[in-house]
Structure formats: structure tokens, C-alpha cells
Coordinates of C-alpha atoms in Angstrom, one line a residue:
Chain A
M1 CA 4.6 0.9 -11.2
K2 CA 1.5 -1.3 -10.9
H3 CA 0.3 -0.1 -7.9
L4 CA 1.1 2.7 -4.3
L5 CA 0.2 1.0 -1.7
S6 CA 3.9 1.2 0.2
I7 CA 6.4 4.2 0.2
Q8 CA 8.3 0.2 0.0
D9 CA 7.0 0.2 -3.4
L10 CA 9.5 2.8 -4.6
S11 CA 12.7 2.8 -4.8
A12 CA 15.5 6.2 -4.6
G13 CA 15.3 6.0 -8.3
Q14 CA 11.5 5.7 -8.9
I15 CA 10.8 8.1 -6.4
N16 CA 13.7 11.2 -8.2
T17 CA 11.5 10.4 -11.2
V18 CA 7.7 11.2 -10.3
L19 CA 9.4 13.8 -8.6
K20 CA 10.8 14.9 -11.9
T21 CA 7.9 14.8 -13.8
A22 CA 6.1 16.6 -11.1
D23 CA 7.7 19.8 -11.7
S24 CA 6.1 19.9 -15.2
F25 CA 3.0 19.1 -13.5
R26 CA 3.8 21.9 -10.5
E27 CA 4.1 24.0 -14.6
V28 CA 0.8 23.6 -15.7
G29 CA -0.6 24.9 -12.4
T30 CA 0.9 28.1 -12.9
R31 CA -0.8 28.3 -16.1
T32 CA -4.4 30.0 -16.6
I33 CA -5.6 26.8 -18.3
K34 CA -4.2 24.0 -15.3
K35 CA -5.5 21.5 -17.5
V36 CA -4.0 19.2 -19.8
P37 CA -5.4 15.9 -21.5
T38 CA -3.2 13.5 -21.0
L39 CA -5.8 10.5 -19.0
R40 CA -9.0 11.5 -21.2
G41 CA -11.7 8.9 -21.3
R42 CA -9.6 7.2 -18.1
T43 CA -12.1 7.3 -14.8
V44 CA -10.4 7.0 -11.7
C45 CA -12.5 6.3 -8.6
N46 CA -11.7 8.2 -4.5
L47 CA -12.8 5.3 -2.2
F48 CA -12.4 7.3 1.2
F49 CA -14.4 5.2 4.1
E50 CA -12.6 7.3 6.2
P51 CA -13.6 11.0 6.1
S52 CA -11.0 13.3 4.3
T53 CA -12.0 16.3 2.5
R54 CA -7.4 17.0 1.9
T55 CA -6.8 14.2 0.8
R56 CA -10.0 13.8 -1.6
I57 CA -9.4 17.3 -3.0
S58 CA -6.2 17.1 -4.1
F59 CA -6.7 13.5 -5.7
E60 CA -9.7 14.4 -7.6
L61 CA -8.6 18.2 -8.5
A62 CA -5.1 15.8 -9.8
A63 CA -7.1 13.4 -11.8
K64 CA -9.6 16.0 -13.3
R65 CA -6.0 18.4 -14.3
L66 CA -5.2 15.8 -16.5
S67 CA -8.8 15.1 -18.0
A68 CA -9.9 11.6 -16.6
D69 CA -13.1 11.4 -15.1
V70 CA -13.9 11.3 -11.3
V71 CA -15.7 9.9 -9.3
N72 CA -16.1 9.2 -5.9
F73 CA -17.3 7.2 -3.2
T74 CA -17.9 8.2 0.6
G75 CA -18.0 5.7 3.1
D76 CA -20.5 7.5 4.9
A77 CA -23.7 6.6 6.5
K78 CA -26.3 6.6 2.9
S79 CA -23.6 4.8 1.4
S80 CA -24.3 0.3 0.8
L81 CA -22.0 -0.9 3.5
S82 CA -24.8 0.6 5.6
K83 CA -26.7 -1.7 3.6
G84 CA -24.8 -4.2 3.9
E85 CA -22.4 -4.2 1.0
S86 CA -18.7 -5.8 2.0
F87 CA -14.8 -4.2 0.7
K88 CA -15.1 -7.0 -2.0
D89 CA -18.9 -5.9 -3.7
T90 CA -18.0 -2.8 -4.0
A91 CA -13.9 -3.7 -4.8
Q92 CA -16.0 -5.5 -7.5
T93 CA -18.7 -3.4 -8.4
L94 CA -15.9 -0.8 -9.4
Q95 CA -14.5 -3.2 -11.1
A96 CA -17.7 -4.1 -13.5
M97 CA -17.6 -0.6 -14.0
G98 CA -14.3 -0.4 -16.0
I99 CA -12.3 2.0 -12.9
D100 CA -8.5 2.5 -14.0
A101 CA -7.7 3.3 -10.7
I102 CA -9.0 4.1 -7.5
V103 CA -7.6 6.2 -4.8
V104 CA -7.9 4.4 -1.5
R105 CA -8.7 5.8 2.3
H106 CA -9.7 3.3 4.8
A107 CA -9.4 2.8 8.7
S108 CA -7.6 0.0 8.4
A109 CA -4.4 -0.9 7.6
G110 CA -3.7 -3.7 4.3
A111 CA -6.7 -2.4 3.1
P112 CA -5.1 -1.2 -0.4
Q113 CA -3.0 -4.4 0.0
R114 CA -6.4 -6.6 -0.3
L115 CA -7.3 -4.3 -2.6
S116 CA -5.3 -4.6 -5.5
G117 CA -6.0 -7.7 -5.3
W118 CA -9.3 -8.2 -6.3
V119 CA -10.1 -5.1 -8.8
E120 CA -7.6 -4.8 -12.6
A121 CA -7.9 -1.0 -11.7
S122 CA -4.8 0.2 -10.0
V123 CA -4.5 0.9 -6.4
I124 CA -3.3 4.0 -4.6
N125 CA -3.3 4.4 -0.6
A126 CA -4.3 7.3 0.1
G127 CA -3.3 6.3 4.1
D128 CA -4.7 2.9 5.5
G129 CA -4.5 3.2 9.2
A130 CA -1.5 3.8 11.4
H131 CA 0.1 1.9 8.7
E132 CA 1.0 4.6 5.2
H133 CA 0.0 7.4 3.5
P134 CA 3.0 7.4 0.4
T135 CA 1.7 10.5 -1.9
Q136 CA 1.8 12.8 1.7
A137 CA 5.2 12.1 1.0
L138 CA 5.7 12.0 -1.9
L139 CA 4.6 15.6 -1.8
D140 CA 7.1 16.5 1.6
L141 CA 9.8 14.7 -0.3
Y142 CA 9.1 17.6 -3.2
S143 CA 9.3 20.2 -1.5
I144 CA 11.5 19.7 0.7
R145 CA 14.1 19.6 -2.3
E146 CA 12.8 22.9 -3.1
H147 CA 14.3 24.7 -1.0
F148 CA 17.5 21.8 0.0
P149 CA 20.0 20.7 -3.3
S150 CA 20.0 17.6 -1.9
F151 CA 18.6 14.8 0.0
D152 CA 21.6 13.2 1.0
G153 CA 23.0 14.1 5.1
L154 CA 19.9 16.1 5.1
R155 CA 18.3 16.7 9.5
V156 CA 14.4 16.0 9.2
G157 CA 13.1 16.0 12.4
I158 CA 9.7 14.5 12.9
V159 CA 7.9 15.6 15.8
G160 CA 4.7 14.6 17.6
D161 CA 2.0 11.7 18.1
I162 CA 4.1 9.1 15.8
V163 CA 2.4 5.5 16.8
H164 CA -0.6 6.9 16.1
S165 CA 0.6 8.8 12.7
R166 CA 1.2 6.6 7.9
V167 CA 2.4 9.9 8.0
A168 CA 5.1 9.8 9.6
R169 CA 6.0 6.2 8.8
S170 CA 5.9 7.1 5.3
N171 CA 7.9 10.4 5.6
A172 CA 11.0 8.4 7.7
R173 CA 10.7 5.1 5.4
A174 CA 10.9 7.5 1.9
L175 CA 14.0 10.4 3.7
R176 CA 16.0 7.3 4.4
T177 CA 15.8 5.7 0.8
M178 CA 16.7 9.3 0.2
G179 CA 19.3 8.8 1.9
A180 CA 18.5 11.7 5.3
E181 CA 18.4 11.4 8.6
V182 CA 15.2 11.6 10.3
V183 CA 15.0 11.7 14.3
L184 CA 12.0 11.5 15.7
I185 CA 11.1 13.1 18.4
A186 CA 8.2 13.4 20.7
P187 CA 7.4 12.3 24.4
P188 CA 8.1 7.9 25.4
T189 CA 3.7 7.9 25.7
F190 CA 3.9 9.1 21.8
L191 CA 6.5 6.6 20.8
P192 CA 6.0 3.1 18.9
P193 CA 7.5 0.5 19.8
A194 CA 9.3 -0.9 17.6
V195 CA 10.8 2.2 17.0
D196 CA 14.3 0.3 17.3
T197 CA 13.4 -1.3 14.0
W198 CA 12.9 2.3 12.0
G199 CA 16.6 3.5 11.2
V200 CA 15.9 6.7 12.8
S201 CA 17.4 8.1 15.6
V202 CA 15.1 8.8 19.1
S203 CA 15.1 12.0 21.1
Y204 CA 11.7 13.2 23.5
D205 CA 13.8 16.9 23.8
L206 CA 12.7 19.4 21.0
E207 CA 14.8 22.4 22.8
A208 CA 17.9 20.6 22.1
V209 CA 17.8 18.9 18.8
L210 CA 16.0 21.9 16.5
P211 CA 19.3 23.6 16.1
S212 CA 20.6 20.9 14.1
L213 CA 17.5 19.9 12.3
D214 CA 17.1 21.4 8.7
V215 CA 13.2 20.0 8.9
V216 CA 11.1 20.1 11.5
Y217 CA 8.0 18.8 10.1
L218 CA 5.1 18.6 13.2
L219 CA 2.3 16.6 13.3
R220 CA -1.0 16.9 14.7
V221 CA -2.2 15.9 17.8
Q222 CA -4.9 13.9 17.3
R223 CA -7.9 15.1 19.8
E224 CA -9.3 12.1 18.9
R225 CA -7.1 10.7 21.4
Q226 CA -6.9 12.4 23.9
N227 CA -9.2 9.7 25.5
E228 CA -6.1 7.1 25.0
Q229 CA -4.9 9.1 27.8
L230 CA -1.2 9.6 26.2
V231 CA -0.1 13.1 26.9
P232 CA -1.9 14.2 30.2
S233 CA -3.8 17.8 28.7
L234 CA -3.1 19.8 24.6
R235 CA -1.8 22.2 27.0
E236 CA 0.8 20.1 28.8
Y237 CA 1.9 19.0 24.6
A238 CA 1.8 22.5 23.8
T239 CA 4.2 24.1 26.5
F240 CA 5.9 21.3 26.0
W241 CA 6.3 19.6 22.3
G242 CA 4.7 23.2 20.4
L243 CA 7.0 25.3 18.0
D244 CA 6.3 28.6 19.2
L245 CA 8.3 31.7 18.1
R246 CA 10.7 31.4 21.2
R247 CA 11.4 27.2 20.0
V248 CA 12.0 28.8 15.9
N249 CA 14.6 31.1 17.1
R250 CA 16.5 28.2 17.6
M251 CA 16.2 26.6 14.7
R252 CA 19.3 26.7 11.5
P253 CA 18.5 30.8 9.6
E254 CA 17.7 28.0 6.7
A255 CA 15.5 25.2 8.3
V256 CA 11.3 24.7 7.0
I257 CA 8.5 24.1 9.1
M258 CA 6.4 21.6 7.2
H259 CA 3.2 20.1 8.9
P260 CA 0.3 17.9 7.0
G261 CA -2.1 19.7 8.0
P262 CA -5.2 20.0 9.3
M263 CA -3.1 21.9 12.0
N264 CA -4.3 22.6 15.9
R265 CA -2.6 25.7 16.2
G266 CA -2.2 26.3 18.9
V267 CA -1.4 23.3 19.8
E268 CA 1.5 21.8 17.5
I269 CA 2.4 25.0 16.2
A270 CA 1.9 28.6 17.4
A271 CA -1.0 31.2 15.5
E272 CA 1.9 32.3 14.2
V273 CA 4.4 30.1 13.8
A274 CA 2.3 28.9 11.3
D275 CA 2.9 32.3 9.2
L276 CA 5.7 32.4 9.0
D277 CA 7.5 32.5 5.2
R278 CA 9.5 29.1 6.9
A279 CA 5.9 27.3 7.2
I280 CA 6.0 26.4 3.7
I281 CA 2.7 24.3 4.5
T282 CA 1.2 25.8 2.2
D283 CA 3.2 25.1 -1.0
Q284 CA 2.5 21.3 0.8
V285 CA -0.8 22.0 -0.3
T286 CA 0.0 23.0 -4.0
N287 CA 3.0 19.9 -4.3
G288 CA 0.4 17.4 -3.6
V289 CA -2.1 18.6 -6.5
A290 CA 1.2 18.3 -9.0
V291 CA 2.9 15.2 -7.6
R292 CA -0.8 13.1 -7.8
M293 CA -0.7 14.1 -11.0
S294 CA 2.7 12.4 -11.8
L295 CA 1.7 9.7 -10.1
L296 CA -1.7 9.4 -11.9
Y297 CA 0.8 9.9 -15.3
L298 CA 3.2 7.6 -14.6
M299 CA 0.9 4.8 -13.5
L300 CA -2.0 5.1 -15.8
G301 CA 0.0 6.6 -18.9
G302 CA 2.5 3.0 -18.6
L303 CA 2.4 0.0 -20.7
N304 CA 0.2 -2.0 -18.3
S305 CA -3.3 -0.1 -18.0
D306 CA -6.6 -1.7 -18.2
R307 CA -6.9 0.2 -21.7
D308 CA -3.9 -2.2 -22.9
R309 CA -5.5 -5.0 -21.6
A310 CA -9.0 -4.5 -23.2
R311 CA -6.9 -3.4 -25.6
E312 CA -6.1 -7.2 -26.2
A313 CA -9.3 -8.6 -24.7
P314 CA -11.4 -9.3 -28.1
A315 CA -8.7 -11.8 -28.7
R316 CA -8.3 -13.2 -25.8
R317 CA -12.2 -13.7 -25.8
A318 CA -12.6 -15.7 -28.7
T319 CA -10.2 -18.1 -27.4
D320 CA -12.3 -18.6 -25.0
P321 CA -15.1 -21.6 -25.2
A322 CA -17.7 -19.6 -22.5
Q323 CA -17.4 -16.8 -24.2
L324 CA -17.8 -17.7 -27.8
A325 CA -20.7 -19.6 -27.5
F326 CA -22.4 -16.4 -25.4
E327 CA -21.8 -14.0 -27.8
Q328 CA -22.9 -16.4 -30.6
A329 CA -26.1 -16.6 -28.9
M330 CA -25.5 -12.6 -28.6
A331 CA -25.9 -11.9 -32.1
E332 CA -29.1 -14.4 -32.2
V333 CA -31.3 -12.2 -30.1
E334 CA -30.2 -8.9 -30.7
P335 CA -31.2 -8.5 -34.1
A336 CA -34.6 -9.6 -32.7
L337 CA -35.0 -6.9 -30.4
G338 CA -34.2 -4.1 -33.2
Chain B
M1 CA 30.8 10.6 -36.6
P2 CA 32.9 6.9 -36.7
P3 CA 30.8 4.3 -38.5
T4 CA 28.7 2.4 -35.5
S5 CA 30.4 -1.0 -35.8
P6 CA 28.7 -4.2 -37.5
Q7 CA 28.8 -6.5 -34.7
A8 CA 27.0 -3.9 -32.3
S9 CA 23.9 -4.8 -31.6
G10 CA 21.9 -0.6 -32.2
P11 CA 21.2 0.7 -35.4
V12 CA 23.3 0.8 -38.1
V13 CA 24.6 3.7 -40.0
K14 CA 24.5 4.0 -43.3
A15 CA 25.1 7.2 -44.2
V16 CA 25.6 10.6 -42.7
V17 CA 23.8 12.9 -44.7
L18 CA 24.4 17.0 -43.2
E19 CA 27.6 17.7 -41.1
A20 CA 28.3 21.0 -39.0
P21 CA 28.5 23.3 -41.9
D22 CA 25.1 21.4 -43.7
I23 CA 23.2 22.6 -40.9
A24 CA 24.5 25.8 -40.0
R25 CA 23.8 27.2 -44.3
A26 CA 20.3 25.1 -44.0
L27 CA 20.0 27.1 -40.8
K28 CA 20.5 30.3 -42.2
R29 CA 18.3 29.7 -45.1
M30 CA 15.1 29.3 -42.7
A31 CA 15.8 32.2 -41.4
H32 CA 15.9 34.4 -43.9
E33 CA 12.6 32.3 -45.6
I34 CA 11.5 33.2 -41.5
L35 CA 11.7 37.2 -42.4
E36 CA 10.2 37.1 -46.3
R37 CA 7.0 35.1 -45.2
N38 CA 6.0 37.7 -42.1
H39 CA 7.6 40.5 -43.7
G40 CA 10.3 40.3 -41.0
A41 CA 11.0 39.7 -37.2
E42 CA 7.9 42.1 -35.6
G43 CA 5.8 39.7 -33.7
V44 CA 7.1 36.7 -34.0
V45 CA 8.3 34.1 -31.4
L46 CA 9.7 30.7 -32.0
V47 CA 9.3 28.2 -30.0
G48 CA 11.5 25.3 -30.1
I49 CA 9.7 20.8 -29.2
R50 CA 11.0 19.4 -26.7
R51 CA 14.4 18.4 -26.8
R52 CA 15.9 18.9 -30.4
G53 CA 14.4 21.6 -31.1
V54 CA 14.8 24.0 -28.4
P55 CA 19.0 24.7 -29.2
L56 CA 17.2 24.6 -33.8
A57 CA 14.1 28.0 -31.9
D58 CA 17.7 29.4 -30.4
R59 CA 20.1 29.5 -33.4
L60 CA 16.9 30.2 -35.9
S61 CA 16.1 33.3 -33.8
A62 CA 20.0 34.2 -33.2
E63 CA 21.0 34.3 -37.5
I64 CA 17.5 36.5 -38.1
E65 CA 19.3 38.8 -35.1
R66 CA 22.6 38.3 -37.6
I67 CA 20.3 39.3 -40.4
E68 CA 18.1 42.2 -38.9
G69 CA 19.2 42.9 -35.9
V70 CA 15.7 42.3 -34.2
R71 CA 16.5 39.1 -31.8
P72 CA 12.4 37.0 -31.9
P73 CA 11.8 36.0 -28.7
T74 CA 11.9 32.0 -28.6
G75 CA 10.2 28.9 -25.9
A76 CA 10.7 25.5 -25.2
L77 CA 7.7 23.3 -25.6
D78 CA 6.6 19.8 -24.0
I79 CA 4.3 17.6 -25.5
S80 CA 4.3 14.6 -23.5
F81 CA 0.9 15.8 -21.5
Y82 CA -0.6 16.0 -25.3
R83 CA 0.5 13.1 -27.3
D84 CA -2.3 10.3 -28.3
D85 CA -0.5 7.8 -27.4
I86 CA -0.5 7.6 -23.3
G87 CA -0.9 4.2 -22.8
I88 CA 0.8 2.4 -25.7
R89 CA 4.0 3.4 -25.0
T90 CA 6.2 4.4 -21.7
P91 CA 5.7 7.8 -20.9
A92 CA 9.1 9.3 -22.2
E93 CA 10.9 11.3 -20.1
V94 CA 9.1 14.9 -19.2
G95 CA 10.4 18.4 -20.5
R96 CA 9.5 21.5 -18.9
T97 CA 7.2 24.0 -21.5
E98 CA 8.6 27.8 -20.8
I99 CA 6.6 30.0 -22.9
D100 CA 8.0 33.0 -21.2
S101 CA 6.2 35.9 -24.0
D102 CA 3.2 36.2 -24.4
I103 CA 1.8 34.3 -27.6
E104 CA -1.0 36.3 -28.0
G105 CA -2.4 37.2 -31.6
R106 CA 1.2 36.9 -32.7
I107 CA 3.0 34.7 -35.0
V108 CA 4.6 31.2 -34.0
V109 CA 7.0 29.3 -36.0
L110 CA 7.0 25.8 -33.9
V111 CA 10.6 24.1 -34.1
D112 CA 11.5 20.7 -34.8
D113 CA 14.3 18.9 -35.3
V114 CA 12.6 16.0 -38.0
L115 CA 9.0 16.0 -39.3
Y116 CA 7.5 12.6 -39.8
T117 CA 4.0 10.8 -39.2
G118 CA 3.6 15.1 -37.5
R119 CA 1.3 13.3 -34.4
T120 CA 4.1 15.4 -32.8
V121 CA 3.2 18.6 -33.9
R122 CA -0.4 18.3 -33.6
A123 CA 0.8 17.4 -30.1
A124 CA 2.3 20.3 -29.6
I125 CA -0.8 22.6 -31.8
D126 CA -2.6 21.7 -29.3
A127 CA -0.2 22.7 -26.4
L128 CA 0.5 26.0 -27.5
V129 CA -3.3 26.2 -27.7
D130 CA -3.4 26.3 -24.2
F131 CA -1.3 29.0 -23.8
G132 CA -3.2 31.6 -25.9
R133 CA -4.0 32.2 -29.4
P134 CA -1.7 32.6 -31.4
R135 CA -2.6 35.2 -35.2
A136 CA -0.9 32.8 -37.0
V137 CA 1.2 29.2 -36.3
Q138 CA 4.2 27.9 -38.8
L139 CA 5.9 25.2 -38.3
A140 CA 9.6 24.7 -39.5
V141 CA 11.8 21.9 -39.5
L142 CA 15.6 21.3 -39.7
I143 CA 14.8 17.7 -42.1
D144 CA 10.8 16.4 -43.2
R145 CA 11.6 12.7 -43.8
G146 CA 8.0 11.8 -45.1
H147 CA 5.3 9.0 -44.3
R148 CA 2.8 11.4 -42.9
E149 CA -0.4 9.8 -40.9
L150 CA -1.7 13.3 -40.1
P151 CA -2.0 15.8 -42.9
I152 CA 0.4 18.5 -41.7
R153 CA 3.2 19.9 -43.8
A154 CA 6.1 21.7 -42.8
D155 CA 6.4 25.7 -43.4
F156 CA 10.3 25.7 -43.7
I157 CA 12.4 23.3 -44.4
G158 CA 15.8 22.1 -43.7
R159 CA 16.2 20.1 -45.9
N160 CA 13.6 17.1 -47.3
L161 CA 15.3 13.3 -46.4
P162 CA 12.9 10.3 -48.1
T163 CA 13.1 7.5 -46.1
A164 CA 12.2 3.9 -45.4
H165 CA 10.6 3.8 -42.2
R166 CA 12.5 0.5 -41.4
E167 CA 15.1 3.6 -41.3
S168 CA 15.6 6.2 -38.8
V169 CA 16.9 10.0 -38.6
D170 CA 18.9 10.7 -35.7
V171 CA 19.6 14.6 -35.9
R172 CA 22.4 15.6 -33.7
L173 CA 23.5 18.3 -31.7
A174 CA 26.1 20.1 -30.7
E175 CA 24.0 21.5 -27.6
T176 CA 22.5 18.4 -26.5
D177 CA 24.5 15.8 -27.9
G178 CA 28.2 17.7 -28.3
L179 CA 28.6 17.8 -31.9
D180 CA 27.0 18.9 -35.3
S181 CA 25.5 16.1 -37.9
V182 CA 21.7 14.6 -39.5
S183 CA 22.4 10.5 -40.3
I184 CA 20.4 8.0 -41.6
S185 CA 20.8 4.4 -39.3
E186 CA 19.1 1.1 -39.9
A187 CA 18.6 -1.7 -37.9
P188 CA 20.6 -4.4 -38.2

């Protein structure tokens, strides 16, 4: 596996490998010394063109716990992007600096895909527009698997702003790959037009569906989208779609509550519901580090990494006449430089 | 163990070197040696290197209990994250490390099935010290096949088995493979 651009890149078998390997990294996270030397000498760049503290810190911790070096590039006002440097220029700069993996978040769907065509490094999609967030889906699968023996026959309800949610897209795909049943629950304005192609069922009635769900996955209501007027008000959303204690009582006793964070307490989730034992939101965060360690290990530890190409590079250079001429010229100049 | 047919593309078994009773005898002797070296089982922890070192550590612990009446604690160590060939070889399936007893100040006997280049043991020592500072680390192996690439030697050896590089030593244990045997095979 060279890149992780979409959850569709992974088969059920590959997802199982990522989750199983994450088990071992979860154990590393419980040690006094939470660090292993696995990726010593490798460099991972977090290339974030959209603000995201949680995901960036999770990836940074994952890389550091594997002993990789980490550089962070945030596309803020001070960055070179404001000086007119393009996305491609930035990619080529990172390429020239010998980065082994690039974790990219971008507001445009497909940006990680483009990036993967410009660089030799492995590219991991950390969220691209409303398209995909595959590592979030993997950590959610891991968290679900901690509570249920199998995905087969599991019924997962994803509640909220589906149309803008890359998390919903990636999770629905991943859950279906693993054999779970997905129900999208939202007001009609929050559902994408082509939802019938997702292979999931749809409901507009949270109260009615709640007793049949094993997992209730709440999405963040994106306050920044309120000017689109998809719901009349946050208060109305909380009344009809928010998970409060009264609704929790309608859930199966073993059902769990999940949320990708950050939460709007009092909107999609009542403050007291977020603190229940069955709300496994902090477990999702802990598991996020282990799952990202697993991914970096499997992607950078394999045969197709840059380091192996670098090892082969001297042989390739020797047959390239232009490179030979350049090296010969340098050999003549270097002694003179002392 | 049935000999591999010459038509098969896999390695051809040249000789079965140890069978179940031989392995049991070797482990019994090694248990005695561990007790003798450490003046008893006090402070001894047996840590098996995954995969086949783990059942061997359990068996040695049971032998020590039979002899001494005290069962030393055991643990399991997975060394995947400490290997020095990450990026050269496709990662093998990763197992779990389970070291529940405190190894600080204890005598840790690392247990593995085959000692070959010494790189696995090097990785195991690195992994172990992340859990604490043992008073001493000793090494017990069922088979020492030679060809060391690092300055590492075993303290307790079931059988020295000089081999060529092209040969492989296959240890099978009842717990992982359904039967006990040690054989030498060679690629056709």
C-alpha cells in the first residue's frame, strides 16, 4: 500500500490488517515509554491547508511514537502560499527535501490524489473537502470493534449533516466494506442528492430508528454553514435531531455513542450524554493515535518506500549520462573547494 | 512428520533432528541449568520471543515448577517494531507484547526457538529495556544454528545444530503447529 487517498483503496482484508496491527500499537500507548524505534530516520510532513488541531496532533504523535521526524506545514497567512507559491510548488519542495510521507488536509476534494502524482512520498489523506477522511473511518472501525465481536449484521446510524461530511462518506463506505448495515438519519436538507448510490438506508426519524441501532454516530453541526439555512436554527436541530438523555433511553442497552469531534454540546449531543460511559468519544481519540501508527508502519515499513528507491538510486545514476557528467564535474571541483 | 515430496516447490526436509521426547529432555536440562546458574528461581522471569519462544518459555516455567516448586512468571515479547530490516522486508504479522510482571531488577531469561544471526535477540533486548532495567538478561534457545552477525551468544542451549546458510531449521511445537519436532530442510 503506497498511498491512502480514499477508504475505497482498502479491501476488508487490508482494513483488518490495519486494525490488528493497531492492537499492538495500542499496547505501546499503555507503556511508560510510549515510543518504539520503528521509523527512525524517516520524515513525515503534516501538510495542513485547513485548520485542524485534533487530526494534526494525532498524526504528529503517531509519527513521533514511531521515532519518525515530523515537520508541520500549516497553510496560514504567514506561509509561502500567501506569497503566491502553488500547491504543486509546495509538493515539489517537500519532494526535494526527501520527505517519506505527506499527511495532507485540504479544502478541495481530490487534492491528496493530485499530490500523490507529484511526489515520490506516500500520501495520506487527512480530509479533503467534503470527499473523504479515511483515517477517521479506520479509527472509528477500530473503536466499534472494541465493543462488538463482528461487523456482520451490525447496524450503525450516522446522524446529522451528511451532505457536508467527509466523515460520513468514508465511514459509510468502510462500514459497508466490513459487512455492517448503515442508516443515514438526517433532515432532508442534510442529505446529498445521490444518496441512493451509497448502498445505505435513509431515515428522517431519529426517534423511530434509535431502538434498532448498535452504534449511534453523531456528526458535528457545522456552525460555519449556518448561513446556508439548511436547518431553521441550531435550537430546532437540537430539538429534533440532538441526542439527549430521553433519547438515549430508547437505545439498546449495549449500543454505543460516537462522535468525530469537536462536539457542539447542547446541539447534536446533550452535555450529560457526552459524559456517559457508553459515549466512547475519548476512546476514539486514543485509538486514533494507534490506528495512525499502524498505517504509517504498514505504509513506510513496506518494500515500496522511498528509502528502498534511494538504495537503488546509485545504480540508476551510473547509467544516466547527464548524471555521470555532472558527478564527474563535481568530483573535479570538490577538491578545489577543500 | 511426513517428508516433503521432491515434486513440491517448497523446501525439502533433509532430516528430522529432534522429536517430541528429545525436545522435552532438552527443556528439562535447560530448566535445571537456569536454576543452577541463578541459584534457584527467585527473581527469574521467562520472556518468550514471539511466536515460538512463548510456548517454550511456558514449558520451561512449568519444568522449573516441577523441580523447584515455584513457577517463575512468563511474558511474551513481539519484536516487530524493533527490527533493523524495516523497509527491507515486508512487515510480518505483528503480535502483541504481554509483559505483566515487573522486570525492574529481575533476571530476565529471553527464550527463543532458533538462534541464527543474533539480530532477533538484539531487537528483543532493545524491546525489553523499554519495560524497565533488568538486573541481568540471559538467553535460552532450543536450537543454536550458528552464523552469528552480531556478538551474541546463548546462555542455555537445547541443541547445537551446525547448518549451512542455504538450509533452514524448522521448529514445530504442539502449541503453534500441532506437533513437536525440529527438522532441517533445504530449498530444492
